[in-house]
PDB file of C-alpha atoms in Angstrom:
ATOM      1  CA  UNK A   1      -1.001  63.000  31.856  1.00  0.00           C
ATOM      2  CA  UNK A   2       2.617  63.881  31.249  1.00  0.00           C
ATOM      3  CA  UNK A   3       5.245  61.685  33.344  1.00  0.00           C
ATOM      4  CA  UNK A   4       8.604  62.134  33.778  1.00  0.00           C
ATOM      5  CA  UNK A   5      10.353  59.216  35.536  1.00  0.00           C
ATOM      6  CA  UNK A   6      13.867  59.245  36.185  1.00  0.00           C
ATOM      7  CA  UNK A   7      16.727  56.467  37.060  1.00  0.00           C
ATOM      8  CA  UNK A   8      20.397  56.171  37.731  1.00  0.00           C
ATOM      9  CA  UNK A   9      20.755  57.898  40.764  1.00  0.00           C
ATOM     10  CA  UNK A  10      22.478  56.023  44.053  1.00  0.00           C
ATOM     11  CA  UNK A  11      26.197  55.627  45.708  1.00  0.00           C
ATOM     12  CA  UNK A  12      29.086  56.012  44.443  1.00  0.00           C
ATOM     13  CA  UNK A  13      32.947  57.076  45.568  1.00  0.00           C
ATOM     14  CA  UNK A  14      34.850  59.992  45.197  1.00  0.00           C
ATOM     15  CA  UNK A  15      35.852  60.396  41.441  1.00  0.00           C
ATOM     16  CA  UNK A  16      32.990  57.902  40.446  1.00  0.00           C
ATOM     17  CA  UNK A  17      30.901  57.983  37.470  1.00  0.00           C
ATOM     18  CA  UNK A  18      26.420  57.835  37.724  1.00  0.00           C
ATOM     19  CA  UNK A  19      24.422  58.593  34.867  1.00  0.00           C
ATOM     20  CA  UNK A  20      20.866  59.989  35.367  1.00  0.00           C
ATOM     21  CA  UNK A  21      18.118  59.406  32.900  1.00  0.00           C
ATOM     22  CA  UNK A  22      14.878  60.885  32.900  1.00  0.00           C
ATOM     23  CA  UNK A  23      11.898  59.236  30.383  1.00  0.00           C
ATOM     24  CA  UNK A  24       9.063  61.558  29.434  1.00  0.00           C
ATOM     25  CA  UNK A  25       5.574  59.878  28.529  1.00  0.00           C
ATOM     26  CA  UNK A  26       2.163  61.548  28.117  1.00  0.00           C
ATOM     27  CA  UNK A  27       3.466  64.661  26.345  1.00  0.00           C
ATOM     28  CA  UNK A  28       1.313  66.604  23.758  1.00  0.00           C
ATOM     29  CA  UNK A  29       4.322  69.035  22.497  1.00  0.00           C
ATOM     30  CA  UNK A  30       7.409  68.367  21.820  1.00  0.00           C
ATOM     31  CA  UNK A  31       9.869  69.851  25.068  1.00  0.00           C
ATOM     32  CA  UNK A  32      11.657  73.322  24.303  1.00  0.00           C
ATOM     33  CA  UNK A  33      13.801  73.170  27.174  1.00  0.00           C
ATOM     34  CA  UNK A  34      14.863  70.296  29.929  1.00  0.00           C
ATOM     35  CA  UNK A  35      16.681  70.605  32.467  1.00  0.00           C
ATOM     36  CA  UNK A  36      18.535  68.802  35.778  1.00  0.00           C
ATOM     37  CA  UNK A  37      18.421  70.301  38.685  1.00  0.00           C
ATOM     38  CA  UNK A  38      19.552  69.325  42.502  1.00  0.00           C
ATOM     39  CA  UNK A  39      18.662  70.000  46.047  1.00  0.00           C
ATOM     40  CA  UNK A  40      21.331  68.999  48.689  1.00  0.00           C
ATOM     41  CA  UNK A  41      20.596  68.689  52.778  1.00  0.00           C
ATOM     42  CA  UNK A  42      20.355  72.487  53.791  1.00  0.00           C
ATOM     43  CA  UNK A  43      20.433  73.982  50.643  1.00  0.00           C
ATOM     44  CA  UNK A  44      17.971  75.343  47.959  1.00  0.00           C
ATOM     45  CA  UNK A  45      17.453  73.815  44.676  1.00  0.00           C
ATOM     46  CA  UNK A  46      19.341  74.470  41.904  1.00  0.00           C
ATOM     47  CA  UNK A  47      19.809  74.406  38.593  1.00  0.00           C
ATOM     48  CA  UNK A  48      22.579  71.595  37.484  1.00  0.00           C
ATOM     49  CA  UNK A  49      22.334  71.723  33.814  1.00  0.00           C
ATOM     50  CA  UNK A  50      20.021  72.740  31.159  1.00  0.00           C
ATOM     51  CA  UNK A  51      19.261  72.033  27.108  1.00  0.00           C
ATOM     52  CA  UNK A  52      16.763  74.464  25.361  1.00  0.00           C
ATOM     53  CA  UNK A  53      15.927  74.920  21.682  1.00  0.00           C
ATOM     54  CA  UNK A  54      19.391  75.050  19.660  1.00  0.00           C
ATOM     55  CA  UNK A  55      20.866  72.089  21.711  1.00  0.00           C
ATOM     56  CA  UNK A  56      23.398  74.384  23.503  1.00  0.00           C
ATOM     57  CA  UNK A  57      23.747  73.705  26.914  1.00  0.00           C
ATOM     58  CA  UNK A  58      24.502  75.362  29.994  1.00  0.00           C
ATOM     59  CA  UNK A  59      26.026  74.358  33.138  1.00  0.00           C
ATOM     60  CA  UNK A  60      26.542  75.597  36.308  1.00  0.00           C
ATOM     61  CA  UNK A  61      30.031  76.181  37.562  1.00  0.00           C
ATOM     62  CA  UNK A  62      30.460  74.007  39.978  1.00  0.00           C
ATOM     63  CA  UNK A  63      29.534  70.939  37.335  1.00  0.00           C
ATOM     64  CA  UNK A  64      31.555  72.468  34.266  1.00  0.00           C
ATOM     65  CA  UNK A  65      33.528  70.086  32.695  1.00  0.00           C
ATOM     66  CA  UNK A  66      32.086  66.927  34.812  1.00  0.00           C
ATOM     67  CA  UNK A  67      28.645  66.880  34.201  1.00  0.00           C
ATOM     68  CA  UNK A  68      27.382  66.347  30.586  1.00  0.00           C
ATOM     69  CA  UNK A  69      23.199  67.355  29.466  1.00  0.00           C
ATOM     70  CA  UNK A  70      22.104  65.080  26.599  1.00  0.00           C
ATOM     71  CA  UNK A  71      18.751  64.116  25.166  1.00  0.00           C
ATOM     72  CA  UNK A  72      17.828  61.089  22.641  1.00  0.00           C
ATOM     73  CA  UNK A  73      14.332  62.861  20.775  1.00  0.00           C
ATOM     74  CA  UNK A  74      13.173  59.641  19.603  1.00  0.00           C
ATOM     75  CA  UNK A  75      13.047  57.893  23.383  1.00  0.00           C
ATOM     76  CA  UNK A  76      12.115  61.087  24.574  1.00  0.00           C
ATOM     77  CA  UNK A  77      14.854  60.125  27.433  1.00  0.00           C
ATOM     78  CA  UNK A  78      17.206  63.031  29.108  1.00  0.00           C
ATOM     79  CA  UNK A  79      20.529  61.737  30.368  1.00  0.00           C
ATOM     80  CA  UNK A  80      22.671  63.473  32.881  1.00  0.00           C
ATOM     81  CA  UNK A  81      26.157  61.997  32.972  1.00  0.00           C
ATOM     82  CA  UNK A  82      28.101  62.855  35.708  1.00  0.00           C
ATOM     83  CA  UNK A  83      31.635  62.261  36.157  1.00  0.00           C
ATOM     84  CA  UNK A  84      34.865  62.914  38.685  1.00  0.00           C
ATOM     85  CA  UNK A  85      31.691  63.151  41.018  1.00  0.00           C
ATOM     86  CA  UNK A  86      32.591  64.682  44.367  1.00  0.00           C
ATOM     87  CA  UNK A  87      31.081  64.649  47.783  1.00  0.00           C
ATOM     88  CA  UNK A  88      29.364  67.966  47.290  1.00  0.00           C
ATOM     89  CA  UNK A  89      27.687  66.382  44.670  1.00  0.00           C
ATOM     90  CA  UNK A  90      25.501  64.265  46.830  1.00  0.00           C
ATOM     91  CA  UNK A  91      21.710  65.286  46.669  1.00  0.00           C
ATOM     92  CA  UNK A  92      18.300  64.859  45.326  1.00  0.00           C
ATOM     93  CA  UNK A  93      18.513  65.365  41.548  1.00  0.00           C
ATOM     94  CA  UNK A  94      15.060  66.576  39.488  1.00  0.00           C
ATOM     95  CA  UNK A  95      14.571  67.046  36.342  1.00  0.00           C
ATOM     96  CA  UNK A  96      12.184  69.132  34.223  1.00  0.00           C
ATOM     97  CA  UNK A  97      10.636  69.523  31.011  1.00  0.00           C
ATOM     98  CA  UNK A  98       9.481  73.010  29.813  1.00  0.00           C
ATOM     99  CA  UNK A  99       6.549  72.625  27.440  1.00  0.00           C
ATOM    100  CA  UNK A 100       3.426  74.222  25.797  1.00  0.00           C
ATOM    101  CA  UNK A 101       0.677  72.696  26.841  1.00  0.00           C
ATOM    102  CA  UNK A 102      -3.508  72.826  27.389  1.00  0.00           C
ATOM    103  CA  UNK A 103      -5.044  74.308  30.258  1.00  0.00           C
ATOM    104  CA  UNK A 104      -9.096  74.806  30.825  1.00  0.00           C
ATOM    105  CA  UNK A 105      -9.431  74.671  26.391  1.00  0.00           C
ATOM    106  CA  UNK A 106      -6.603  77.110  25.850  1.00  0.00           C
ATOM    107  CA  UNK A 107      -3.116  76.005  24.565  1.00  0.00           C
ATOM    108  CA  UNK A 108      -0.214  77.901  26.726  1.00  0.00           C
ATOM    109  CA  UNK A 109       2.506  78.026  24.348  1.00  0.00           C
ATOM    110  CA  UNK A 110       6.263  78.040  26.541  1.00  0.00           C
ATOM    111  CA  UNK A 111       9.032  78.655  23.882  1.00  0.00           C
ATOM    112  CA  UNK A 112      12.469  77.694  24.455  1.00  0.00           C
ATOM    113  CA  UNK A 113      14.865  79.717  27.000  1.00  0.00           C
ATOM    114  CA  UNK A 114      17.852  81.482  26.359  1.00  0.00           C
ATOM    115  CA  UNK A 115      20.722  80.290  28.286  1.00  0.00           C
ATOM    116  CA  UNK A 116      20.506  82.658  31.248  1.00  0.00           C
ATOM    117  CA  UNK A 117      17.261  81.077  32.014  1.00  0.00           C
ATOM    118  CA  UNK A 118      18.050  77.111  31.623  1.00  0.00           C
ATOM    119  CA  UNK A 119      19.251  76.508  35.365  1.00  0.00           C
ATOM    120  CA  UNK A 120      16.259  78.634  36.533  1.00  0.00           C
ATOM    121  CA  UNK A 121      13.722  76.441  37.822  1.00  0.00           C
ATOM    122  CA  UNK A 122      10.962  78.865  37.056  1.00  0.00           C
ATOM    123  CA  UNK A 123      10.791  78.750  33.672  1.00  0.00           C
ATOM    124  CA  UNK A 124       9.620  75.163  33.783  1.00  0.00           C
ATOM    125  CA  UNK A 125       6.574  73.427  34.012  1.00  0.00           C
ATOM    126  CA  UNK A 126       6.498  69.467  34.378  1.00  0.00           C
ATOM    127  CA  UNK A 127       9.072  68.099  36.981  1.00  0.00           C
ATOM    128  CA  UNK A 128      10.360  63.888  37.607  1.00  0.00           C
ATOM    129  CA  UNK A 129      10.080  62.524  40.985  1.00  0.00           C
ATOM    130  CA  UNK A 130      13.815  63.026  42.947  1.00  0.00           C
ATOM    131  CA  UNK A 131      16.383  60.522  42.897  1.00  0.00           C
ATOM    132  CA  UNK A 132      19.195  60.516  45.071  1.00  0.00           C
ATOM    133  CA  UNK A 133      22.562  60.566  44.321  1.00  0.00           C
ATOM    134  CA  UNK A 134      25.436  59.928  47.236  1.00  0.00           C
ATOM    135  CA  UNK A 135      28.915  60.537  46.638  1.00  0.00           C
ATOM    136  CA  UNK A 136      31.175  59.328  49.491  1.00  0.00           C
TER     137      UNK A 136
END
């Protein structure tokens, strides 16, 4: 039963620092692709940052140069550190693991994504409960 339970999240001012972290459990295969992703009041969730195969990541614009995507393999922890946050930054933060897995006997195999599909939150399959982030 795979698990991904994050941490980190709360209130913080203007120009404030969080960091999110996100520990995976109960996975068979190893992750080719993670990802952070946000949903504020009003608004559709989106893709924040993402990580896939070849560690590269990609961010959206509106995080670029703020927000930083990490991963430590041997925890099997994803980090999100976000700096200079700013009030538009306040929302429910996700993230998600993109994985082969087994299904009914059969193994689904999910390869890593290219960058264009990292903040797409189709492409992934196992998803943390939200935590909330407030920047006042």
């Amino acid at each position: 039963h795979v698990q991904l339970v994050e941490s980190g999240g709360g209130s913080v001012q203007a120009g404030g620092s969080l960091r999110l972290s996100c520990l995976a459990s109960g996975l068979v295969y190893e992750p080719t692709s993670m990802g952070w992703f946000r949903q504020a009041p009003g608004k559709e969730r989106e893709g924040v940052a993402g990580i896939g195969g070849n560690g590269v990541p990609s961010y959206a614009d509106s995080v670029k140069g703020r927000f930083t995507i990490s991963e430590d393999k041997d925890k099997n922890i994803l980090y999100l550190q976000m700096n200079n946050l700013k009030s538009e930054d306040t929302a429910i933060y996700y993230c998600a693991i993109r994985s082969t897995y087994r299904a009914d006997g059969k193994t689904v195999v999910l390869g890593p994504l290219d960058a264009d599909e990292l903040l797409g939150e189709e492409w992934y399959n196992f998803w943390g409960q939200e935590t909330q982030v407030t920047v006042s």
